[in-house]
PDB file of C-alpha atoms in Angstrom:
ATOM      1  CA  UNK A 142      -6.392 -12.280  30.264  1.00  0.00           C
ATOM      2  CA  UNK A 143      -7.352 -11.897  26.202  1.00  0.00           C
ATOM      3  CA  UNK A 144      -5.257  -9.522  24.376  1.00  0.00           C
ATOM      4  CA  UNK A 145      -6.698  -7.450  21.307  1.00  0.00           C
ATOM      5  CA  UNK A 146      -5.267  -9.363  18.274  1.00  0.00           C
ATOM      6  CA  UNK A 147      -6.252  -6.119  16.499  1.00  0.00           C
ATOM      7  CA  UNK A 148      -3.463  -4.385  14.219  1.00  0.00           C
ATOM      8  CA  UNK A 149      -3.954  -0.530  13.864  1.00  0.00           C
ATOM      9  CA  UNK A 150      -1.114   0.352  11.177  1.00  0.00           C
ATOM     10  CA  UNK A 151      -0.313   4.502  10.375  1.00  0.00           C
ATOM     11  CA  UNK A 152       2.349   3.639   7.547  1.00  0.00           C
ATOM     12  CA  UNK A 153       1.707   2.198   3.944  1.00  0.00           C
ATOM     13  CA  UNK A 154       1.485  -1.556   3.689  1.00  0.00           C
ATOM     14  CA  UNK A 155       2.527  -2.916   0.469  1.00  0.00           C
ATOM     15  CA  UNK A 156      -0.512  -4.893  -0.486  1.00  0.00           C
ATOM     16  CA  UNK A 157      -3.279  -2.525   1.155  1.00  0.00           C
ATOM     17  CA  UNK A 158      -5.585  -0.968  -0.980  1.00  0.00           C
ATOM     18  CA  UNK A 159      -5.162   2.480   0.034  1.00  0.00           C
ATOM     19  CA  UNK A 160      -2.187   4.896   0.970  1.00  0.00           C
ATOM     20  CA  UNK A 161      -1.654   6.719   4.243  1.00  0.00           C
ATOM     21  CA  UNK A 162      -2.589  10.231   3.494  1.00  0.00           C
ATOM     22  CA  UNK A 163      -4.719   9.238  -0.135  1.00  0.00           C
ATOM     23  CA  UNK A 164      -7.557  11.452  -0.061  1.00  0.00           C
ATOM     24  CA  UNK A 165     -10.931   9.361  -0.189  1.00  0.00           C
ATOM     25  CA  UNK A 166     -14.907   9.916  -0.976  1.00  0.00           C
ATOM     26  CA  UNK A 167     -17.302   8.241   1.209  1.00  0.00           C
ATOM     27  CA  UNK A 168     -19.760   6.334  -1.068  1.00  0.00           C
ATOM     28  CA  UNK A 169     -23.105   8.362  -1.251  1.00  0.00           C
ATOM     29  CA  UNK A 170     -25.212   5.707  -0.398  1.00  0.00           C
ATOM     30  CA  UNK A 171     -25.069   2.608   2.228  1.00  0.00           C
ATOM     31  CA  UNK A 172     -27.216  -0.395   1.096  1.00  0.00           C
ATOM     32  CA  UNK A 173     -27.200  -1.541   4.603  1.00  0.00           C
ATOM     33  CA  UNK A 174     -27.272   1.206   6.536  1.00  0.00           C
ATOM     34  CA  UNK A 175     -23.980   0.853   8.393  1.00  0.00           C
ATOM     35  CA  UNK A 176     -22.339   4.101   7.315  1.00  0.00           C
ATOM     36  CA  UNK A 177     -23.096   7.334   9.663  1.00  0.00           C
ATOM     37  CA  UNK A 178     -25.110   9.189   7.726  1.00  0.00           C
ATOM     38  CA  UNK A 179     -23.082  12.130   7.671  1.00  0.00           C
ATOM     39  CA  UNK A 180     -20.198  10.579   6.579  1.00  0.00           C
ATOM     40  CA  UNK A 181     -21.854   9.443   2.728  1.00  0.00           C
ATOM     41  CA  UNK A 182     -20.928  11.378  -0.249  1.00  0.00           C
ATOM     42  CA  UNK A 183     -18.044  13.527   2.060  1.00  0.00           C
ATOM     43  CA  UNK A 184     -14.494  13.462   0.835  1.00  0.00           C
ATOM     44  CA  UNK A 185     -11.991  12.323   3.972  1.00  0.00           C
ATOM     45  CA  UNK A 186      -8.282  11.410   4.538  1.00  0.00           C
ATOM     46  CA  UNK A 187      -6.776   7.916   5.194  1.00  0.00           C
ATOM     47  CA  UNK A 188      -5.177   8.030   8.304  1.00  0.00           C
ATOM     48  CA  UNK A 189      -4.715   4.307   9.733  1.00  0.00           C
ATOM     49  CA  UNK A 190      -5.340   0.861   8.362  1.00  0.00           C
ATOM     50  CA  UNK A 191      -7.039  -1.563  10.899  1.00  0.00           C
ATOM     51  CA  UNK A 192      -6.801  -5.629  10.551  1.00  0.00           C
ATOM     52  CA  UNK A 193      -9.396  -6.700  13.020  1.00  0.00           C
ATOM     53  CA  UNK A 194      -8.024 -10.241  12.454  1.00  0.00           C
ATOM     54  CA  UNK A 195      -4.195 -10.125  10.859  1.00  0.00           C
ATOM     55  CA  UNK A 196      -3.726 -13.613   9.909  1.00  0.00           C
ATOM     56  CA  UNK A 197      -6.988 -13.762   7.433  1.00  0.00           C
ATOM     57  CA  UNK A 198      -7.049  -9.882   6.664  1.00  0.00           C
ATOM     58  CA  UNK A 199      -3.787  -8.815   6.118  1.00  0.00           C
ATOM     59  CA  UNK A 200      -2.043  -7.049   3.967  1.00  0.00           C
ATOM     60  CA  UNK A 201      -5.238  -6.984   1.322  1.00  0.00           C
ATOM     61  CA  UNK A 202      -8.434  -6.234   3.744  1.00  0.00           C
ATOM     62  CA  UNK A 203      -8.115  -3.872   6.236  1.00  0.00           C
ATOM     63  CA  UNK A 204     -10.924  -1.592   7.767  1.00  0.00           C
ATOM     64  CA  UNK A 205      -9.773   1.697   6.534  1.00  0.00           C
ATOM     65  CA  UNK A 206      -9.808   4.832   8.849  1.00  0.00           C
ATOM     66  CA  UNK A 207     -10.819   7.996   7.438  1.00  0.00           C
ATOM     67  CA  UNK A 208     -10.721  11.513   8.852  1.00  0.00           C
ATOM     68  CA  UNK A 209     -13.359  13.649   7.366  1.00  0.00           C
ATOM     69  CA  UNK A 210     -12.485  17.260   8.315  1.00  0.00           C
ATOM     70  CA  UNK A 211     -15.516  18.587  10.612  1.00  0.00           C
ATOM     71  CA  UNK A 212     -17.145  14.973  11.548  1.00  0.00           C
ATOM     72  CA  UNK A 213     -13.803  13.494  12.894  1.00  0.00           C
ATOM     73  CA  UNK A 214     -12.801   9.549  12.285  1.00  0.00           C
ATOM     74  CA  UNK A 215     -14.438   6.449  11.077  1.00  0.00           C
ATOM     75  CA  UNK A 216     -13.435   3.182   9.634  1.00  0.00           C
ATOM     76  CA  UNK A 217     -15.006   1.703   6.400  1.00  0.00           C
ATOM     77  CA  UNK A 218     -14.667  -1.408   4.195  1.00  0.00           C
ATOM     78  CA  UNK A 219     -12.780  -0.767   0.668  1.00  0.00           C
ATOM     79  CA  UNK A 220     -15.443  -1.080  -1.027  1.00  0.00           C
ATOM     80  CA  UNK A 221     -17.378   2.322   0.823  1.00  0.00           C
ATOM     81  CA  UNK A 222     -14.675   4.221  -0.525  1.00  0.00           C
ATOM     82  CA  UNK A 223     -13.910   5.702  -4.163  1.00  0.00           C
ATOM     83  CA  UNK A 224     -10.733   7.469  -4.068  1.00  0.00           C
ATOM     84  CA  UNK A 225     -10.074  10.663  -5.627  1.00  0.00           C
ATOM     85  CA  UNK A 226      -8.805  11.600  -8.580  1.00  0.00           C
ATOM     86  CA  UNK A 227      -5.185  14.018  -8.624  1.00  0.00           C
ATOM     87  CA  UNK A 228      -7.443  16.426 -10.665  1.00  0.00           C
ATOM     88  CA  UNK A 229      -9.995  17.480  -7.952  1.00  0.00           C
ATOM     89  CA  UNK A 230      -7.372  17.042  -5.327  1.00  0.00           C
ATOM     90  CA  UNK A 231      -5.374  19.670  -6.340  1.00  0.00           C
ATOM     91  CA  UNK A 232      -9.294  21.959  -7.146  1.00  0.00           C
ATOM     92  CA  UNK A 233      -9.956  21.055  -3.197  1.00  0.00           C
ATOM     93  CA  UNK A 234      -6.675  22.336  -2.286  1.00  0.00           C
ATOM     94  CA  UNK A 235      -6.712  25.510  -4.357  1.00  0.00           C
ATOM     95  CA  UNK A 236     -10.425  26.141  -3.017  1.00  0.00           C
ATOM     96  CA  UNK A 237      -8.945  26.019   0.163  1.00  0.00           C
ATOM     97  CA  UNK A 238      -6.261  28.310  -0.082  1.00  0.00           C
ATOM     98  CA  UNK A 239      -8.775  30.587  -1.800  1.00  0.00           C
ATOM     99  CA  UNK A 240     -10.963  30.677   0.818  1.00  0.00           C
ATOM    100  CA  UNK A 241      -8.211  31.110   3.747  1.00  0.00           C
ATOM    101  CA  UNK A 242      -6.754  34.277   1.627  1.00  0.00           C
ATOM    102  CA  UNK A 243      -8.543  37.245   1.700  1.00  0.00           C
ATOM    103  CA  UNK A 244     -10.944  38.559  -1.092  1.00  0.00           C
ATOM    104  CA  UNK A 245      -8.720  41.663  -3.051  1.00  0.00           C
ATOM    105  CA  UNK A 246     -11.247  44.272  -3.920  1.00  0.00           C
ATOM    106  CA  UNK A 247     -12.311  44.205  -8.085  1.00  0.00           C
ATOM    107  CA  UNK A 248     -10.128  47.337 -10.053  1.00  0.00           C
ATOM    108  CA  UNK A 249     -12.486  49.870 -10.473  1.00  0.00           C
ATOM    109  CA  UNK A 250     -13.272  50.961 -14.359  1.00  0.00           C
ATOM    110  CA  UNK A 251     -12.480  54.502 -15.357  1.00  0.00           C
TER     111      UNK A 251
END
């Protein structure tokens, strides 16, 4: 019986190129084609870091999984991702809570 040498990590690994939890953008264009279309030019969340093959790939080369709200999970190579600056993380977030609060009516002129 083979076992799966894989190594699906969901903490930080000192080394990796990416954070648990960092907020990503999917490159907008694949070269080769091997990025779902819908995923390109959407902005996702690192959930899990996956080292097909440990001894060569790890700490410095993992597959990176990304959650992209609405489309679900994918992995992609380091280089497919850009991450995102603290600036429009923090716009995302207060677009968000803008849009989950309700709309208070304008003051009316007298």
């Amino acid at each position: 019986m083979n076992q799966d040498p894989s190594l699906i990590v969901s903490s930080d690994v000192d080394g990796a190129p990416v954070r648990i939890g960092e907020h990503v953008k999917v490159v907008s264009a694949s070269n080769d084609g091997t990025i779902t279309p819908g995923f390109l030019g959407r902005m996702g969340v690192v959930v899990a870091l996956v080292y097909d093959d440990p001894i060569h790939q790890y700490p410095t080369d993992p597959l990176i999984q990304v959650r992209v709200d609405g489309l679900g999970e994918d992995l992609f190579f380091p280089e497919e991702l850009e991450l995102v600056p603290e600036w429009a993380r923090h716009r995302i977030a207060q677009q968000r809570r803008d849009a989950r609060e309700p709309r208070k009516p304008a003051p009316r002129a007298q």
